[in-house]
GROMACS .gro file of C-alpha atoms in nm:
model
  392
    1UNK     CA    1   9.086 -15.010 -16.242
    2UNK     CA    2   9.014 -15.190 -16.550
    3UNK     CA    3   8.612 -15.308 -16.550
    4UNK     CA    4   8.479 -15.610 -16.763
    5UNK     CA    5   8.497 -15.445 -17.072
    6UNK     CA    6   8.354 -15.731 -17.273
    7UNK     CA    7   7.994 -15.715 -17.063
    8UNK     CA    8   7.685 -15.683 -17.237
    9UNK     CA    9   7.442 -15.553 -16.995
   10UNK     CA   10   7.287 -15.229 -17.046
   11UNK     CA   11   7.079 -15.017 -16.832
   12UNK     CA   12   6.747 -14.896 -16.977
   13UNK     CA   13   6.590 -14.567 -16.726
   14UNK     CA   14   6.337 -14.370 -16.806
   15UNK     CA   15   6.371 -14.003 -16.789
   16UNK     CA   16   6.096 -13.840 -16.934
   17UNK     CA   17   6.236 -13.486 -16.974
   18UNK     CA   18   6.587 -13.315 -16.886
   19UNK     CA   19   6.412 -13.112 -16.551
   20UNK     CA   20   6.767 -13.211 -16.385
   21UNK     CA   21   6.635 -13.350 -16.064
   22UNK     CA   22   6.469 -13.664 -16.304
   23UNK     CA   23   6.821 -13.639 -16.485
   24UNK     CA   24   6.967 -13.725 -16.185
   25UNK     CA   25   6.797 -13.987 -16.056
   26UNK     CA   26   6.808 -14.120 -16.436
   27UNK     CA   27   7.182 -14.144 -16.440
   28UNK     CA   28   7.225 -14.270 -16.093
   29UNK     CA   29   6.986 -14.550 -16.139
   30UNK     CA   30   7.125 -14.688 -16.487
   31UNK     CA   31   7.473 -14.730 -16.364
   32UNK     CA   32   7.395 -14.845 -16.067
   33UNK     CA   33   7.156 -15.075 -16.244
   34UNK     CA   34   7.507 -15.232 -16.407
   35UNK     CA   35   7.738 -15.206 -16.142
   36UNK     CA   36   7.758 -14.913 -15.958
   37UNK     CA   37   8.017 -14.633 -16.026
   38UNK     CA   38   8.269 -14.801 -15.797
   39UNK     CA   39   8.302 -15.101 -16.055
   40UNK     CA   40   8.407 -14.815 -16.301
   41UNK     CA   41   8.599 -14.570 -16.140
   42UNK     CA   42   8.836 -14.537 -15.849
   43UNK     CA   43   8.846 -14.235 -15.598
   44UNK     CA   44   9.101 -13.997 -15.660
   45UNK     CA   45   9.161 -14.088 -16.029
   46UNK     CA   46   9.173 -13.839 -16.331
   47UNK     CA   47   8.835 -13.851 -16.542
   48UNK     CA   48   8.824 -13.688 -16.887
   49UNK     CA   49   8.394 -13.696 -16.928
   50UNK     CA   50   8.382 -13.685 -17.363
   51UNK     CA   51   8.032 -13.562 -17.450
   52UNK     CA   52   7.903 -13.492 -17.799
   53UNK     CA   53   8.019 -13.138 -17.857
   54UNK     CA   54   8.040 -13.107 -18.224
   55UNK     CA   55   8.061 -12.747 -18.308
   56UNK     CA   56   7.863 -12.661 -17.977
   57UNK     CA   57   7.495 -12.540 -18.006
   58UNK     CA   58   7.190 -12.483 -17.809
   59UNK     CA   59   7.082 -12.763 -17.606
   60UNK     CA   60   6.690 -12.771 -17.718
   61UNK     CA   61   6.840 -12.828 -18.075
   62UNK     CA   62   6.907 -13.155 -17.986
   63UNK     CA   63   7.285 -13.163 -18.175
   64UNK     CA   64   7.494 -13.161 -17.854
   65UNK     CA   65   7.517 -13.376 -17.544
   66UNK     CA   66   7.221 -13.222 -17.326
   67UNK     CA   67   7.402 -13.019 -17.026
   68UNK     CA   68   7.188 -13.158 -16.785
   69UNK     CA   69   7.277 -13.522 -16.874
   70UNK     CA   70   7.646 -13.405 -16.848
   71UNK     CA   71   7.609 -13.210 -16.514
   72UNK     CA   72   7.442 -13.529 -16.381
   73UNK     CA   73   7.750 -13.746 -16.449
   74UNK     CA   74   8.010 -13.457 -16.368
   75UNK     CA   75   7.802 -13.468 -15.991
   76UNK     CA   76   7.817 -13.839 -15.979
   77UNK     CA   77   8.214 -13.850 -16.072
   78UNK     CA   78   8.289 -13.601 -15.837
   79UNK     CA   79   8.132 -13.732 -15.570
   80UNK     CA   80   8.317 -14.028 -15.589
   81UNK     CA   81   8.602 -13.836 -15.529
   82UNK     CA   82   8.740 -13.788 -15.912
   83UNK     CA   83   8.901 -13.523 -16.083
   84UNK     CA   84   8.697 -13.463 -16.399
   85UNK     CA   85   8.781 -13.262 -16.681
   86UNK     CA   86   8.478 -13.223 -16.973
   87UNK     CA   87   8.687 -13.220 -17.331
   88UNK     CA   88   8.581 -13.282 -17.711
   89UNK     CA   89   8.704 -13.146 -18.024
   90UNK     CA   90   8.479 -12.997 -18.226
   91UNK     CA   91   8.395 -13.141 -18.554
   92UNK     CA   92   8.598 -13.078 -18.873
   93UNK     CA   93   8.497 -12.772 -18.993
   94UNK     CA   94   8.638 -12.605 -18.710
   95UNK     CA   95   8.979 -12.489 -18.602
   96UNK     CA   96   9.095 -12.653 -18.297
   97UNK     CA   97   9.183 -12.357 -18.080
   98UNK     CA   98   9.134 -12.221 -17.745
   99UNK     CA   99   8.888 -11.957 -17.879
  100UNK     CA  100   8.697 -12.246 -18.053
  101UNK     CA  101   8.645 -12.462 -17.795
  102UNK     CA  102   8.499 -12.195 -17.561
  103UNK     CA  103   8.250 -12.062 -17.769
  104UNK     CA  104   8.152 -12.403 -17.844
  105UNK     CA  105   8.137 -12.488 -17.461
  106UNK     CA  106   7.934 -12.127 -17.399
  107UNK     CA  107   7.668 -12.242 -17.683
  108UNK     CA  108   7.664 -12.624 -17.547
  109UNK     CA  109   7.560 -12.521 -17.235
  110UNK     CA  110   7.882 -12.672 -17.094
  111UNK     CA  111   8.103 -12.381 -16.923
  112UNK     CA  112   7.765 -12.340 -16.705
  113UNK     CA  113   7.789 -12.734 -16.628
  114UNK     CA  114   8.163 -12.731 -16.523
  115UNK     CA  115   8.094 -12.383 -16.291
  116UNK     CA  116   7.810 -12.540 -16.113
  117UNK     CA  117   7.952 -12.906 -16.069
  118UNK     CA  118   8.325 -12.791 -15.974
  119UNK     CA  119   8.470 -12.974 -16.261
  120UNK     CA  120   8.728 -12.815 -16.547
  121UNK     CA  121   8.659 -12.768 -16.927
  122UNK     CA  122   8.978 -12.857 -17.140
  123UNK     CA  123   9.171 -12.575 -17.266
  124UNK     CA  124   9.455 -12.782 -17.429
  125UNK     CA  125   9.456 -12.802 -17.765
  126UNK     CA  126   9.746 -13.039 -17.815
  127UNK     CA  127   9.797 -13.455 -17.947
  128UNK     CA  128   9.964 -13.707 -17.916
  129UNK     CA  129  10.025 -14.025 -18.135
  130UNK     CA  130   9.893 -14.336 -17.952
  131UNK     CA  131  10.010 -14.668 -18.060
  132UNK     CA  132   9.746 -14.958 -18.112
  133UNK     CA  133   9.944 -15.235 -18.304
  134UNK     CA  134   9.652 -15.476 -18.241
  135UNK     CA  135   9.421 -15.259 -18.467
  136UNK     CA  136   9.268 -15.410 -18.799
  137UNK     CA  137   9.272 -15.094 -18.984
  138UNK     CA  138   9.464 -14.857 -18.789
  139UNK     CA  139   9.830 -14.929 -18.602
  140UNK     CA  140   9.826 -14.581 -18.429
  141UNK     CA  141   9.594 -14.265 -18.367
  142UNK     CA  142   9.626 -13.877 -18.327
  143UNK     CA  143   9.452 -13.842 -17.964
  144UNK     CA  144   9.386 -13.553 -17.786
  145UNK     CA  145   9.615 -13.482 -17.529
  146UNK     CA  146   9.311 -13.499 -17.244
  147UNK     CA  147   9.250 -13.760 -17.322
  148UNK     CA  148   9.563 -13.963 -17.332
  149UNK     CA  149   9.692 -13.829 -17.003
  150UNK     CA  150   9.329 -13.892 -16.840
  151UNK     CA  151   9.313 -14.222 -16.635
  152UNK     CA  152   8.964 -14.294 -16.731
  153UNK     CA  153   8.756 -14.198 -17.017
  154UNK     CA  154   8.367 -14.167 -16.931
  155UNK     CA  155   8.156 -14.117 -17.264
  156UNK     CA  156   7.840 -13.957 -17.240
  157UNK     CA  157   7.684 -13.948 -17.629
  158UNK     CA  158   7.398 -13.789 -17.817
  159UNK     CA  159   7.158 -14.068 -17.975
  160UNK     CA  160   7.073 -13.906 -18.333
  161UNK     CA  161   7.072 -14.039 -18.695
  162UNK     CA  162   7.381 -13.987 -18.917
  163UNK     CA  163   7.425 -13.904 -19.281
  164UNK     CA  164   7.719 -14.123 -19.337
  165UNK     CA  165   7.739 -14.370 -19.005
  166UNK     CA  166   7.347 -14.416 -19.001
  167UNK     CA  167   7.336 -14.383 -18.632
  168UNK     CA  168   7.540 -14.157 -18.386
  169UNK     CA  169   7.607 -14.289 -18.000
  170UNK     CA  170   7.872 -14.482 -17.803
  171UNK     CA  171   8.090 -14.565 -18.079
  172UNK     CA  172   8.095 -14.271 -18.290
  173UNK     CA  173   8.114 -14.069 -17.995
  174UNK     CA  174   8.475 -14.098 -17.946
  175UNK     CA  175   8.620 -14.001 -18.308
  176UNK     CA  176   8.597 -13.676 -18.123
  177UNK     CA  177   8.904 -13.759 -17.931
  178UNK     CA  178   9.081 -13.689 -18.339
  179UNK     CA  179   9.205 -13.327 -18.320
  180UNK     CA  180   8.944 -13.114 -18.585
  181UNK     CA  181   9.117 -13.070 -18.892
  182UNK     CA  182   9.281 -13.407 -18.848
  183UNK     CA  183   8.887 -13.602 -18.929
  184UNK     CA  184   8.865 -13.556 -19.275
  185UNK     CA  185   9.232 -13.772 -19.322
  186UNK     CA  186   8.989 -14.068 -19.158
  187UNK     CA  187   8.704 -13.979 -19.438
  188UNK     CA  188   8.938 -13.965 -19.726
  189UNK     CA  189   9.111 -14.298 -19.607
  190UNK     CA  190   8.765 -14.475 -19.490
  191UNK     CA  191   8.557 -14.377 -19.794
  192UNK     CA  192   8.291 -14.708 -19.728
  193UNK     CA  193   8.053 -14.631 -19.416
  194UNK     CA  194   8.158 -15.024 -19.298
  195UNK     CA  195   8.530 -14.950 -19.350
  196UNK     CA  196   8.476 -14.659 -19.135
  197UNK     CA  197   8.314 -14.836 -18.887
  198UNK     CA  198   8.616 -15.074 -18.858
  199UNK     CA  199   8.851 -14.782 -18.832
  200UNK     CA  200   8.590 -14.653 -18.484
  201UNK     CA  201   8.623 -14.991 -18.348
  202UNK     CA  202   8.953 -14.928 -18.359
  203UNK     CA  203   8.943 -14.637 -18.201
  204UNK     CA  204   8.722 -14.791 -17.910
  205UNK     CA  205   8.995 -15.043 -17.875
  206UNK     CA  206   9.195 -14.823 -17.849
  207UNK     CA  207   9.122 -14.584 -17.605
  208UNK     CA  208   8.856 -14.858 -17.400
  209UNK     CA  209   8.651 -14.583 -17.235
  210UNK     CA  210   8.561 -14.724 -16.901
  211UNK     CA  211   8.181 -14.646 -16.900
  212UNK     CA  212   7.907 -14.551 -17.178
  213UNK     CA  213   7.604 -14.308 -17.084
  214UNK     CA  214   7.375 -14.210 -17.389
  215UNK     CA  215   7.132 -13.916 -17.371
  216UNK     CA  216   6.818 -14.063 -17.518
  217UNK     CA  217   6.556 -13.846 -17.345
  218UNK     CA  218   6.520 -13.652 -17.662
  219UNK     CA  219   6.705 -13.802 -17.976
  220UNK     CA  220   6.806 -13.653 -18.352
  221UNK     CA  221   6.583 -13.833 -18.623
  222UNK     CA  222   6.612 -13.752 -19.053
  223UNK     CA  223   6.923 -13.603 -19.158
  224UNK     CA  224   7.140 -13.605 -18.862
  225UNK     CA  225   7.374 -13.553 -18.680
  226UNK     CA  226   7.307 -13.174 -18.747
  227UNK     CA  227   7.030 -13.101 -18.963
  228UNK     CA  228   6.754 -13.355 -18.808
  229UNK     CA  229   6.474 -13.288 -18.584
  230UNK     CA  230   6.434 -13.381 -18.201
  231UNK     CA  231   6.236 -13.675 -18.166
  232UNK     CA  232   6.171 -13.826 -17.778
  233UNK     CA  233   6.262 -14.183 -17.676
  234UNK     CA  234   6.290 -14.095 -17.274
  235UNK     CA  235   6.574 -14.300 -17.153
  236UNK     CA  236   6.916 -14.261 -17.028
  237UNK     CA  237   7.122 -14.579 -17.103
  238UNK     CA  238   7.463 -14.692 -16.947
  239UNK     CA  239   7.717 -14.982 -16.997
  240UNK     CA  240   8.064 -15.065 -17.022
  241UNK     CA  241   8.057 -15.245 -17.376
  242UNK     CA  242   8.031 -14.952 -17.662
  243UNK     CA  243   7.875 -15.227 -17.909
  244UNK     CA  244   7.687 -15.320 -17.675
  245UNK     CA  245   7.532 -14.995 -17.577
  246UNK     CA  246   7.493 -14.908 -17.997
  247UNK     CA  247   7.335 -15.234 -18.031
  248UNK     CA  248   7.039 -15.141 -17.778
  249UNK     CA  249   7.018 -14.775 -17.935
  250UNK     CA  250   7.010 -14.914 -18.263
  251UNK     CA  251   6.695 -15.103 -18.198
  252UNK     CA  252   6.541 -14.814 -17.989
  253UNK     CA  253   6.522 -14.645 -18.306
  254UNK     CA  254   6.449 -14.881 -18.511
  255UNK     CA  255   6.728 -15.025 -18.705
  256UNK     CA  256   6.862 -15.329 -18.716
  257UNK     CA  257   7.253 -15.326 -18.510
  258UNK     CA  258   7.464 -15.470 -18.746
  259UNK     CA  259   7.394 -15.207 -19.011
  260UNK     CA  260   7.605 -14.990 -18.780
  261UNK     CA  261   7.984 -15.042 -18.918
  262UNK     CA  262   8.115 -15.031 -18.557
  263UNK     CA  263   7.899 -15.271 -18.432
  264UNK     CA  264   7.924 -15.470 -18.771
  265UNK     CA  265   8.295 -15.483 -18.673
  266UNK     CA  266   8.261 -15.581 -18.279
  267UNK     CA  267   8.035 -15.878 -18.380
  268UNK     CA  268   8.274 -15.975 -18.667
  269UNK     CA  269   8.595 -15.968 -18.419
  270UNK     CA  270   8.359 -16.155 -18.185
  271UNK     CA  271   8.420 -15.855 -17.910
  272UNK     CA  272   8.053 -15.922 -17.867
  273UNK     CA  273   7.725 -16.090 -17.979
  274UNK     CA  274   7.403 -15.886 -18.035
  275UNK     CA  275   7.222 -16.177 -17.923
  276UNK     CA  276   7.373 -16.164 -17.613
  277UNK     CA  277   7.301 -15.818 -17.530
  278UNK     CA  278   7.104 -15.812 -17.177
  279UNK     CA  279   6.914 -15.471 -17.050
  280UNK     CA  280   6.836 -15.424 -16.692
  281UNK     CA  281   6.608 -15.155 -16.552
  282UNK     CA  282   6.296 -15.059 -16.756
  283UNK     CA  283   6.197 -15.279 -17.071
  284UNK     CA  284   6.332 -15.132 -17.377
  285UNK     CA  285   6.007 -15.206 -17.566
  286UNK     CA  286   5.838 -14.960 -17.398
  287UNK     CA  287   6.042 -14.678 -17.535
  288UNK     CA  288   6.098 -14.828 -17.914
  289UNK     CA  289   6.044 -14.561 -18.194
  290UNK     CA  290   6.003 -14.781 -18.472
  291UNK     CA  291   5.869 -14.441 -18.702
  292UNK     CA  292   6.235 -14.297 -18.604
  293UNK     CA  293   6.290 -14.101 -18.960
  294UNK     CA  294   6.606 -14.269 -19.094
  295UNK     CA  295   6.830 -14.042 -19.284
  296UNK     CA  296   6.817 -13.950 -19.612
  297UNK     CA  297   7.088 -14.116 -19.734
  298UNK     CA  298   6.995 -14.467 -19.550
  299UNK     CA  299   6.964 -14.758 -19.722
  300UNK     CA  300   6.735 -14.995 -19.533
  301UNK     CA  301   6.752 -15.326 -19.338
  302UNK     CA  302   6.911 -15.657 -19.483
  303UNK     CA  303   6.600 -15.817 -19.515
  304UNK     CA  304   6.459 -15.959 -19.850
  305UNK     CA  305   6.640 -16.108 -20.147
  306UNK     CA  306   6.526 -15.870 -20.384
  307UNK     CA  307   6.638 -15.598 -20.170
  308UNK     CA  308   7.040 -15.747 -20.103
  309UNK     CA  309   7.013 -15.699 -20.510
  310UNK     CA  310   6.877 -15.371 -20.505
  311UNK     CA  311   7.152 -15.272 -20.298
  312UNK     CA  312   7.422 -15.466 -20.444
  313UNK     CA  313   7.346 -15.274 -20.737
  314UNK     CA  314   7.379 -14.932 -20.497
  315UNK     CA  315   7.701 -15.022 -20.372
  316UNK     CA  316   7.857 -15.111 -20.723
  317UNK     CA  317   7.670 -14.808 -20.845
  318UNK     CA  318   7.689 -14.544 -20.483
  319UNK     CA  319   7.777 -14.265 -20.663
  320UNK     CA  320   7.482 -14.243 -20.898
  321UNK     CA  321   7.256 -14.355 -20.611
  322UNK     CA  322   7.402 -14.147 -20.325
  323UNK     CA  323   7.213 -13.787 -20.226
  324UNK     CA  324   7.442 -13.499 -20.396
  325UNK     CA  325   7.475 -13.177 -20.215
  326UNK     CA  326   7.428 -12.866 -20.335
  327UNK     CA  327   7.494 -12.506 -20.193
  328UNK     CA  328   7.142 -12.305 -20.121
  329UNK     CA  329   7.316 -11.976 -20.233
  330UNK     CA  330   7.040 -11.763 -20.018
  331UNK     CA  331   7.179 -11.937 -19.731
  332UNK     CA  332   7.522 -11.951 -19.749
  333UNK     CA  333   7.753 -11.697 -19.552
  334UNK     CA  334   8.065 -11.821 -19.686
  335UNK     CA  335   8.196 -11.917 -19.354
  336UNK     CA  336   8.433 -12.188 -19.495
  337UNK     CA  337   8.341 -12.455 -19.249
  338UNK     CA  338   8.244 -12.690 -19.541
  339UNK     CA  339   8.550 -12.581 -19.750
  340UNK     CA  340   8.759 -12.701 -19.469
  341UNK     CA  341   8.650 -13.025 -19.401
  342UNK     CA  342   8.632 -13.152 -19.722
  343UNK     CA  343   8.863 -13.433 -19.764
  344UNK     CA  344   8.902 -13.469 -20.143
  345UNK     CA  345   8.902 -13.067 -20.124
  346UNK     CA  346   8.576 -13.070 -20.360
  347UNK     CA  347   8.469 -12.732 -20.179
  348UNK     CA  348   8.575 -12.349 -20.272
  349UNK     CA  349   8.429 -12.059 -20.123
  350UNK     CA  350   8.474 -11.751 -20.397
  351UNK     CA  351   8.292 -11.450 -20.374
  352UNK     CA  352   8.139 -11.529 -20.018
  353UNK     CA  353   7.995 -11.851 -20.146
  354UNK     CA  354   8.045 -12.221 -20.178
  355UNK     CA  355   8.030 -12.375 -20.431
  356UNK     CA  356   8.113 -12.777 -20.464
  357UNK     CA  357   8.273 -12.982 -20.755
  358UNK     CA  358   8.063 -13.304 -20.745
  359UNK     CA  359   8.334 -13.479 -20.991
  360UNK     CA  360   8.577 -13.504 -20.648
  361UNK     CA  361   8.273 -13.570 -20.386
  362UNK     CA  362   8.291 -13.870 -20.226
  363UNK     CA  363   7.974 -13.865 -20.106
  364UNK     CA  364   8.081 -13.814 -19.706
  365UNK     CA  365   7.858 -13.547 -19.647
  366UNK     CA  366   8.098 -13.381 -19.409
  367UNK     CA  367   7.991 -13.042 -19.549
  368UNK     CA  368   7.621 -13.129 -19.496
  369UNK     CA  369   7.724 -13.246 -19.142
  370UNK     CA  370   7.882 -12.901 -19.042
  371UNK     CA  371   7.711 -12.653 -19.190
  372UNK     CA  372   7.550 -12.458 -18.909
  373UNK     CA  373   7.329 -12.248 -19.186
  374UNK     CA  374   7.163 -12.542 -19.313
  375UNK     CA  375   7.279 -12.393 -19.684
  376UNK     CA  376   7.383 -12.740 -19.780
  377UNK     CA  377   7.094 -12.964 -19.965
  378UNK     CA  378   7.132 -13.300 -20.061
  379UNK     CA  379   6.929 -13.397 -20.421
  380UNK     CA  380   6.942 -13.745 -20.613
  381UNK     CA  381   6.938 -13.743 -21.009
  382UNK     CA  382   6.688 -13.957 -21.192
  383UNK     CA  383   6.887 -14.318 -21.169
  384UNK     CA  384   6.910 -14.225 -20.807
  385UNK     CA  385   6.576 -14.158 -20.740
  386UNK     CA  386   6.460 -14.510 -20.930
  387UNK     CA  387   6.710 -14.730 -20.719
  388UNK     CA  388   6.541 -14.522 -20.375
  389UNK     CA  389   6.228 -14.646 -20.487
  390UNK     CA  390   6.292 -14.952 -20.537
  391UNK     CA  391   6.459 -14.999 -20.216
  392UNK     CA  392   6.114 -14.807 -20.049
   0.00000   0.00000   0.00000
């Protein structure tokens, strides 16, 4: 079963905390608010259900897919008579192994969902090159092997902020189907956040997940999508168009859609227009967080001449205006994560401690993004600071 792919309704339900009886009933109602399961799935067929793992962490921190929100859809899949399987890989700074994964599924809150809802955790940590000779930027892709042999993929995201993508949800949801150490290839290559967003378009293309579900009963605002703070917006939305979905998230939290790369890209390949984005269920006005702190590294709208100067000037200028980090020595346990994932190999860990060679950073923030510690701050030098001002 293939579902309209190109539709942009999305389902809007309140859920005003994750007690999973509201959960429930939250999930349930927003996809049958656009269709019903039934236009989704088929009975009997192979689900692989991709939620925002990351490096797995407590739920109440707000980083990972909230279990309840994943035990909700696991129920509803299974129900319907599919085989479900919940699989990520964790983000770059770890090692894609068995050992890995389970931890990160212990901490997540996960193994508990797949024991109570009958459904499997993937184990299977190989790939497997998928060709997509239609792409813009990318011809083929390194895909989990869950994920390739699954006949549907059902995405249930995280809505938080994000150093380098500005916003976290549908779209960047699924770069997590990219074995670990395989992501920072994609930074290296995609070194512009809008280039990147082309490349996850791609990837959406790609793989065409059949449905979207976004946990937006508590959010990440300010320097996410690890180091933020949980923020409520009390919804659960659903759809099959990941642009779509982005573009109603986007606004929830007050930014405009097309600053999001993916969504940039969707609109420019005319795969869908913002403007033509419909919600069902409860209006999304009532749950708008226009005060949603933006990340530290964020730019602003594309409003204002004065500002498209300002930040023509950034982007001829990004490294001088773009937030360095810097290694909190008192903090860091020289766990390597950050070392790792650096594409451009900028990071060495000697004597138990990081330390970071800010002639090779490309400004990525990868290392900021993994680093469980928080020993990873992010300063701007004087010319920086003037352009952030200027841009307010």
């Amino acid at each position: 079963m293939q579902p309209a792919g190109r539709d942009a309704t999305v389902a809007v339900a309140r859920c005003d905390d994750y007690a999973p009886e509201k959960v429930d009933a939250a999930v349930r109602r927003a996809v049958d608010l656009v269709g019903g399961i039934g236009r989704f799935i088929s009975p009997g067929e192979n689900v692989l259900l991709k939620p925002n793992l990351l490096q797995g962490q407590a739920p109440e921190r707000c980083v990972t897919t909230h279990p309840a929100v994943v035990a909700a859809v696991a129920r509803l899949l299974t129900e319907h008579g599919c085989r479900v399987v919940i699989g990520d890989s964790p983000g770059a700074g770890i090692i894609y192994s068995e050992a890995n994964l389970r931890r990160a599924y212990a901490r997540s809150g996960f193994a508990a969902v797949a024991e109570k809802t009958g459904t499997a955790l993937n184990y299977d940590i190989g790939s497997q090159i998928v060709a997509f000779p239609e792409g813009e930027v990318m011809k083929q892709f390194s895909i989990i092997t869950p994920a390739v042999e699954a006949d549907a993929i059902v995405v249930v995201s995280k809505s938080k902020t994000h150093m380098w993508t500005r916003m976290t949800g549908a779209a960047k949801n699924l770069f997590g189907l990219i074995p670990g150490l395989e992501k920072p290839v994609f930074h290296f290559r995609f070194q512009d956040e809008y280039a990147f967003g082309r490349m996850l378009a791609d990837l959406n293309e790609c793989m065409k997940p059949r449905l979207q579900i976004v946990d937006a009963i508590i959010g990440m605002e300010g320097d996410g999508p690890q180091a933020g703070s949980p923020r409520t917006i009390g919804v659960i939305l659903a759809g099959s168009n990941y642009a779509a979905v982005d573009t109603v998230l986007a606004r929830l939290i007050g930014m405009d859609p097309l600053e999001i790369g993916s969504t940039r890209s969707a609109a420019e390949r005319g795969l869908f227009d913002p403007e033509g984005v419909r919600t069902v269920g409860d209006d999304p006005a009532e749950f708008t967080v226009p005060d949603f702190q933006k990340p530290s590294t964020y730019t602003g709208g594309r409003a204002g001449v004065w500002r498209r100067v300002v930040l023509a000037v950034v982007q001829r200028f990004g490294r001088t205006y773009a937030p360095r980090p810097g290694v909190i020595a008192s903090s860091c346990i020289g766990c390597g994560k950050c070392e790792r994932i650096c594409p451009v190999h900028a990071i060495a860990v000697t004597e138990g401690k990081a330390t970071i060679d800010l002639s090779r950073c490309i400004r990525c923030y990868c290392c900021h993004e993994m680093c469980t510690e928080h020993a990873i701050a992010l300063s701007r030098g004087l010319t920086g600071k003037l352009l952030a001002r200027l841009l307010g």
